[in-house]
Structures are given as structure tokens and as C-alpha cells.
PDB file of C-alpha atoms in Angstrom:
ATOM      1  CA  LEU A   1     -39.210   1.199-152.021  1.00 88.00           C
ATOM      2  CA  LEU A   2     -37.028   4.084-150.861  1.00 86.00           C
ATOM      3  CA  LYS A   3     -40.037   6.405-150.574  1.00 87.00           C
ATOM      4  CA  ASP A   4     -41.906   3.759-148.525  1.00 89.00           C
ATOM      5  CA  ILE A   5     -38.918   3.424-146.194  1.00 89.00           C
ATOM      6  CA  VAL A   6     -38.593   7.189-145.686  1.00 89.00           C
ATOM      7  CA  GLU A   7     -42.346   7.658-145.331  1.00 90.00           C
ATOM      8  CA  ASN A   8     -42.580   4.975-142.630  1.00 89.00           C
ATOM      9  CA  SER A   9     -39.447   5.962-140.716  1.00 90.00           C
ATOM     10  CA  TYR A  10     -39.719   6.931-137.042  1.00 91.00           C
ATOM     11  CA  GLN A  11     -37.410   9.852-137.767  1.00 94.00           C
ATOM     12  CA  GLY A  12     -38.804  13.089-139.119  1.00 96.00           C
ATOM     13  CA  VAL A  13     -37.594  13.917-142.618  1.00 97.00           C
ATOM     14  CA  VAL A  14     -37.616  17.346-144.249  1.00 97.00           C
ATOM     15  CA  ILE A  15     -36.312  18.348-147.674  1.00 97.00           C
ATOM     16  CA  THR A  16     -36.054  22.004-148.654  1.00 98.00           C
ATOM     17  CA  ASN A  17     -35.010  23.663-151.882  1.00 97.00           C
ATOM     18  CA  SER A  18     -32.021  26.029-152.112  1.00 94.00           C
ATOM     19  CA  LYS A  19     -34.240  28.890-150.855  1.00 96.00           C
ATOM     20  CA  ASN A  20     -34.905  26.793-147.736  1.00 95.00           C
ATOM     21  CA  GLU A  21     -38.589  26.292-148.601  1.00 98.00           C
ATOM     22  CA  ILE A  22     -40.029  22.951-147.502  1.00 98.00           C
ATOM     23  CA  ILE A  23     -40.794  20.686-150.463  1.00 98.00           C
ATOM     24  CA  TYR A  24     -41.176  17.345-148.650  1.00 97.00           C
ATOM     25  CA  THR A  25     -41.927  15.994-145.183  1.00 97.00           C
ATOM     26  CA  ASN A  26     -42.739  12.477-144.055  1.00 96.00           C
ATOM     27  CA  LYS A  27     -45.383  11.177-141.612  1.00 96.00           C
ATOM     28  CA  ALA A  28     -42.975  11.253-138.664  1.00 96.00           C
ATOM     29  CA  PHE A  29     -42.419  14.976-139.253  1.00 97.00           C
ATOM     30  CA  SER A  30     -46.159  15.517-138.825  1.00 97.00           C
ATOM     31  CA  ASN A  31     -46.349  13.208-135.804  1.00 95.00           C
ATOM     32  CA  ILE A  32     -43.471  14.993-134.060  1.00 96.00           C
ATOM     33  CA  THR A  33     -44.179  18.624-134.968  1.00 97.00           C
ATOM     34  CA  GLY A  34     -47.958  18.642-135.367  1.00 97.00           C
ATOM     35  CA  TYR A  35     -47.702  20.257-138.823  1.00 97.00           C
ATOM     36  CA  SER A  36     -49.134  18.452-141.824  1.00 97.00           C
ATOM     37  CA  PHE A  37     -47.170  18.533-145.064  1.00 97.00           C
ATOM     38  CA  GLU A  38     -49.776  20.904-146.519  1.00 97.00           C
ATOM     39  CA  GLU A  39     -49.215  23.342-143.629  1.00 97.00           C
ATOM     40  CA  ALA A  40     -45.419  23.173-143.904  1.00 97.00           C
ATOM     41  CA  LYS A  41     -45.095  23.130-147.702  1.00 98.00           C
ATOM     42  CA  GLY A  42     -43.356  26.242-149.045  1.00 97.00           C
ATOM     43  CA  LYS A  43     -42.492  27.468-145.557  1.00 98.00           C
ATOM     44  CA  ASN A  44     -39.083  27.839-143.972  1.00 97.00           C
ATOM     45  CA  PRO A  45     -38.232  25.205-141.318  1.00 96.00           C
ATOM     46  CA  SER A  46     -37.937  28.153-138.932  1.00 95.00           C
ATOM     47  CA  ILE A  47     -41.672  27.637-138.322  1.00 96.00           C
ATOM     48  CA  LEU A  48     -40.331  25.195-135.701  1.00 96.00           C
ATOM     49  CA  LYS A  49     -37.950  27.739-134.150  1.00 95.00           C
ATOM     50  CA  SER A  50     -38.219  27.784-130.372  1.00 95.00           C
ATOM     51  CA  ASN A  51     -36.231  30.961-129.612  1.00 92.00           C
ATOM     52  CA  TYR A  52     -34.231  28.814-127.179  1.00 94.00           C
ATOM     53  CA  HIS A  53     -30.974  29.166-129.100  1.00 95.00           C
ATOM     54  CA  SER A  54     -28.914  32.294-129.653  1.00 94.00           C
ATOM     55  CA  LYS A  55     -28.247  33.913-133.018  1.00 94.00           C
ATOM     56  CA  ASP A  56     -24.679  32.592-132.706  1.00 96.00           C
ATOM     57  CA  PHE A  57     -26.017  29.012-132.527  1.00 96.00           C
ATOM     58  CA  TYR A  58     -27.803  29.427-135.881  1.00 95.00           C
ATOM     59  CA  LYS A  59     -24.869  31.324-137.360  1.00 96.00           C
ATOM     60  CA  ASP A  60     -22.606  28.377-136.446  1.00 96.00           C
ATOM     61  CA  MET A  61     -25.150  25.888-137.819  1.00 96.00           C
ATOM     62  CA  TRP A  62     -25.312  27.686-141.184  1.00 95.00           C
ATOM     63  CA  HIS A  63     -21.533  28.056-141.290  1.00 96.00           C
ATOM     64  CA  LYS A  64     -21.168  24.275-140.882  1.00 96.00           C
ATOM     65  CA  LEU A  65     -23.851  23.610-143.490  1.00 94.00           C
ATOM     66  CA  ILE A  66     -22.309  25.918-146.082  1.00 92.00           C
ATOM     67  CA  HIS A  67     -18.633  25.076-145.464  1.00 94.00           C
ATOM     68  CA  ASN A  68     -18.758  21.432-144.315  1.00 95.00           C
ATOM     69  CA  GLY A  69     -21.902  20.371-146.147  1.00 95.00           C
ATOM     70  CA  HIS A  70     -23.626  19.126-143.007  1.00 97.00           C
ATOM     71  CA  PHE A  71     -24.683  19.911-139.458  1.00 97.00           C
ATOM     72  CA  GLU A  72     -25.542  17.532-136.658  1.00 97.00           C
ATOM     73  CA  GLY A  73     -26.442  18.121-133.051  1.00 95.00           C
ATOM     74  CA  LYS A  74     -29.181  18.659-130.510  1.00 96.00           C
ATOM     75  CA  ILE A  75     -31.639  21.461-131.002  1.00 96.00           C
ATOM     76  CA  TYR A  76     -34.760  22.680-129.229  1.00 96.00           C
ATOM     77  CA  ASN A  77     -37.701  23.247-131.521  1.00 97.00           C
ATOM     78  CA  LYS A  78     -41.365  24.074-131.002  1.00 97.00           C
ATOM     79  CA  ARG A  79     -44.375  21.992-132.011  1.00 97.00           C
ATOM     80  CA  LYS A  80     -47.408  23.533-133.688  1.00 97.00           C
ATOM     81  CA  ASN A  81     -49.160  23.590-130.284  1.00 97.00           C
ATOM     82  CA  GLY A  82     -46.285  25.645-128.818  1.00 95.00           C
ATOM     83  CA  GLU A  83     -44.703  22.813-126.829  1.00 96.00           C
ATOM     84  CA  LEU A  84     -40.912  22.936-126.704  1.00 95.00           C
ATOM     85  CA  TYR A  85     -39.079  19.673-127.460  1.00 95.00           C
ATOM     86  CA  GLU A  86     -35.491  18.554-127.871  1.00 95.00           C
ATOM     87  CA  GLU A  87     -34.386  16.705-130.957  1.00 96.00           C
ATOM     88  CA  ILE A  88     -31.233  15.311-132.409  1.00 96.00           C
ATOM     89  CA  ILE A  89     -30.896  16.453-136.001  1.00 97.00           C
ATOM     90  CA  PHE A  90     -28.708  15.827-139.034  1.00 98.00           C
ATOM     91  CA  ILE A  91     -28.842  18.266-141.978  1.00 98.00           C
ATOM     92  CA  LYS A  92     -26.976  17.680-145.239  1.00 98.00           C
ATOM     93  CA  THR A  93     -26.561  19.877-148.284  1.00 97.00           C
ATOM     94  CA  ILE A  94     -27.179  18.359-151.705  1.00 96.00           C
ATOM     95  CA  LYS A  95     -25.271  20.043-154.521  1.00 95.00           C
ATOM     96  CA  ASP A  96     -25.802  20.069-158.265  1.00 95.00           C
ATOM     97  CA  GLU A  97     -23.139  19.189-160.855  1.00 95.00           C
ATOM     98  CA  ASN A  98     -21.729  22.747-160.621  1.00 94.00           C
ATOM     99  CA  GLY A  99     -21.275  22.552-156.859  1.00 92.00           C
ATOM    100  CA  ASN A 100     -24.200  24.819-156.033  1.00 94.00           C
ATOM    101  CA  ILE A 101     -26.545  23.866-153.207  1.00 94.00           C
ATOM    102  CA  SER A 102     -29.798  22.537-154.651  1.00 96.00           C
ATOM    103  CA  TYR A 103     -31.440  21.037-151.579  1.00 97.00           C
ATOM    104  CA  TYR A 104     -31.133  20.598-147.838  1.00 97.00           C
ATOM    105  CA  PHE A 105     -32.034  17.181-146.487  1.00 96.00           C
ATOM    106  CA  SER A 106     -32.605  16.677-142.775  1.00 97.00           C
ATOM    107  CA  PHE A 107     -33.741  13.940-140.480  1.00 95.00           C
ATOM    108  CA  PHE A 108     -34.389  14.230-136.777  1.00 96.00           C
ATOM    109  CA  SER A 109     -35.561  12.291-133.756  1.00 95.00           C
ATOM    110  CA  ASP A 110     -37.656  13.610-130.903  1.00 95.00           C
ATOM    111  CA  LEU A 111     -35.836  12.997-127.611  1.00 94.00           C
ATOM    112  CA  THR A 112     -38.910  13.621-125.399  1.00 90.00           C
ATOM    113  CA  GLU A 113     -39.844   9.976-124.800  1.00 84.00           C
ATOM    114  CA  LEU A 114     -36.224   8.933-124.334  1.00 86.00           C
ATOM    115  CA  LYS A 115     -35.722  11.659-121.709  1.00 88.00           C
ATOM    116  CA  LYS A 116     -38.927  10.626-119.907  1.00 88.00           C
ATOM    117  CA  ALA A 117     -37.771   7.000-119.842  1.00 88.00           C
ATOM    118  CA  GLN A 118     -34.345   8.024-118.515  1.00 90.00           C
ATOM    119  CA  GLU A 119     -35.913  10.187-115.803  1.00 91.00           C
ATOM    120  CA  GLN A 120     -38.250   7.352-114.781  1.00 91.00           C
ATOM    121  CA  ALA A 121     -35.376   4.852-114.665  1.00 91.00           C
ATOM    122  CA  SER A 122     -33.358   7.252-112.515  1.00 90.00           C
ATOM    123  CA  TYR A 123     -36.316   7.794-110.186  1.00 91.00           C
ATOM    124  CA  ASN A 124     -36.922   4.037-109.905  1.00 90.00           C
ATOM    125  CA  LEU A 125     -33.275   3.481-109.017  1.00 91.00           C
ATOM    126  CA  TYR A 126     -33.514   5.716-105.941  1.00 91.00           C
ATOM    127  CA  HIS A 127     -37.129   5.229-104.761  1.00 90.00           C
ATOM    128  CA  ASP A 128     -39.278   2.421-103.372  1.00 85.00           C
ATOM    129  CA  PRO A 129     -42.057   1.621-105.861  1.00 82.00           C
ATOM    130  CA  LEU A 130     -44.752   1.228-103.178  1.00 81.00           C
ATOM    131  CA  THR A 131     -44.030   4.115-100.813  1.00 83.00           C
ATOM    132  CA  LYS A 132     -42.230   6.398-103.291  1.00 86.00           C
ATOM    133  CA  LEU A 133     -39.775   7.105-100.459  1.00 87.00           C
ATOM    134  CA  ILE A 134     -36.046   7.093-101.025  1.00 89.00           C
ATOM    135  CA  ASN A 135     -34.660   3.553-101.017  1.00 88.00           C
ATOM    136  CA  GLN A 136     -31.391   2.138 -99.722  1.00 86.00           C
ATOM    137  CA  VAL A 137     -29.436   3.072-102.866  1.00 90.00           C
ATOM    138  CA  GLY A 138     -30.676   6.660-102.703  1.00 89.00           C
ATOM    139  CA  PHE A 139     -30.030   6.866 -98.967  1.00 88.00           C
ATOM    140  CA  PHE A 140     -26.426   5.742 -99.262  1.00 89.00           C
ATOM    141  CA  GLU A 141     -25.783   8.116-102.159  1.00 89.00           C
ATOM    142  CA  GLN A 142     -27.171  11.095-100.246  1.00 87.00           C
ATOM    143  CA  ALA A 143     -25.287  10.083 -97.104  1.00 87.00           C
ATOM    144  CA  GLN A 144     -22.063   9.861 -99.120  1.00 89.00           C
ATOM    145  CA  ARG A 145     -22.567  13.394-100.492  1.00 89.00           C
ATOM    146  CA  ILE A 146     -23.194  14.741 -96.971  1.00 89.00           C
ATOM    147  CA  ILE A 147     -20.116  12.966 -95.592  1.00 89.00           C
ATOM    148  CA  GLU A 148     -17.949  14.306 -98.440  1.00 91.00           C
ATOM    149  CA  LYS A 149     -19.099  17.865 -97.630  1.00 91.00           C
ATOM    150  CA  ASN A 150     -18.250  17.320 -93.945  1.00 87.00           C
ATOM    151  CA  GLU A 151     -21.757  18.363 -92.954  1.00 82.00           C
ATOM    152  CA  SER A 152     -23.414  17.307 -89.719  1.00 83.00           C
ATOM    153  CA  PHE A 153     -26.334  14.929 -89.963  1.00 80.00           C
ATOM    154  CA  ALA A 154     -28.447  12.520 -87.968  1.00 83.00           C
ATOM    155  CA  ILE A 155     -30.018   9.231 -88.995  1.00 81.00           C
ATOM    156  CA  VAL A 156     -33.438   8.127 -87.821  1.00 81.00           C
ATOM    157  CA  TYR A 157     -34.078   4.426 -88.273  1.00 77.00           C
ATOM    158  CA  ILE A 158     -37.641   3.122 -88.303  1.00 77.00           C
ATOM    159  CA  ASP A 159     -38.246  -0.598 -88.378  1.00 74.00           C
ATOM    160  CA  LEU A 160     -41.697  -1.612 -89.561  1.00 75.00           C
ATOM    161  CA  ASP A 161     -42.676  -5.133 -88.590  1.00 78.00           C
ATOM    162  CA  ASN A 162     -43.768  -7.282 -91.528  1.00 77.00           C
ATOM    163  CA  PHE A 163     -43.191  -4.486 -94.065  1.00 72.00           C
ATOM    164  CA  SER A 164     -41.788  -7.011 -96.523  1.00 72.00           C
ATOM    165  CA  THR A 165     -45.155  -8.827 -96.381  1.00 78.00           C
ATOM    166  CA  ILE A 166     -47.016  -5.574 -97.105  1.00 73.00           C
ATOM    167  CA  ASN A 167     -44.578  -4.706 -99.892  1.00 70.00           C
ATOM    168  CA  THR A 168     -44.970  -8.156-101.408  1.00 74.00           C
ATOM    169  CA  LYS A 169     -48.774  -7.962-101.288  1.00 77.00           C
ATOM    170  CA  PHE A 170     -49.260  -4.359-102.422  1.00 73.00           C
ATOM    171  CA  GLY A 171     -45.982  -3.446-104.092  1.00 68.00           C
ATOM    172  CA  ILE A 172     -45.107  -3.526-107.752  1.00 60.00           C
ATOM    173  CA  LYS A 173     -44.600  -7.063-109.009  1.00 57.00           C
ATOM    174  CA  LYS A 174     -41.315  -7.664-110.736  1.00 51.00           C
TER     175      LYS A 174
END
């Protein structure tokens, strides 16, 4: 049952041995990274390294893993096809009865789709769905920023007759 749950999770799962060689991945790992288990098996998880983070970032990560027994945070990794992606990751050490690290267990979620959804929601908040022009909310926010900076500005107001009829007919239905 536990294996079925892990295998069908939406989060990527990776288990490495004490030498940091991959010994298990689930389906989500393959879906997110593009690497099959066969391609990743025996390799270091650094196959996903994006070169986005500094050496100090990884030094801090390993310090937390060794001394606290876990690390969690956001990290940029690279898919097999070279695409950079952001993930939220949790890594935990698993120790044997003598207190020595036997395994590293990690699970992670790809934040790509979440970020796209957030960007789209933000865009929709400030733009008309039919014209893609800035809407009233966006206008007032920009005007407020200009006023706060004490900058000069002018407003041009265009009134289109029956635009609400056009918007209703051709606009996005709610």
C-alpha cells in the first residue's frame, strides 16, 4: 500500500544510499525531470543541477542535512531536456542504529504550473479579457504609483458607444 501511494504521488520522490547514489525514484520524478528510473539509477542527484545556485547554497544545504538531519526550501534544477525549473524540496537523512547516515529521502514539487497560474491570475486582474488592454483596476494602480512619485501625467479618456454590447457578444463568458 505504501509503495502504491508513493508511486502514484504527484510529488517526485528520490531515495539515495549513503554515497548519494540514486536507488529509487517514483513516476512523478520521471514526469517532472524527464529521467526514467533506469537513467537515474546509480547516479548522483546532481544530474539535475542547474548551476543557478552558488557553492555556498549547496554547502549550506549539506550542512543542514548533516547537522539537522533535513533540508527544505526552493531550488532551481534542470530537466533532462535542459529546461530550468523551480521546485520546493524536502530532504531527510535516514540513520542506522549506530547513528550513521544510511539513506537520503527527498520529495519535491515542480512549481512551474503554479507560477504560470499565478502569473495568469495577476494578468487577468489588470487586463480586459477581450482587448487585452489594461482595465480599471490596473489603471488606478498605475495612476496611484505615478501620483505617489509626484510625476506629471495626462489622462486620455475614450468613450466607445455600445462597447459593453461588443464585450458581451465577443468577450470571455464568465
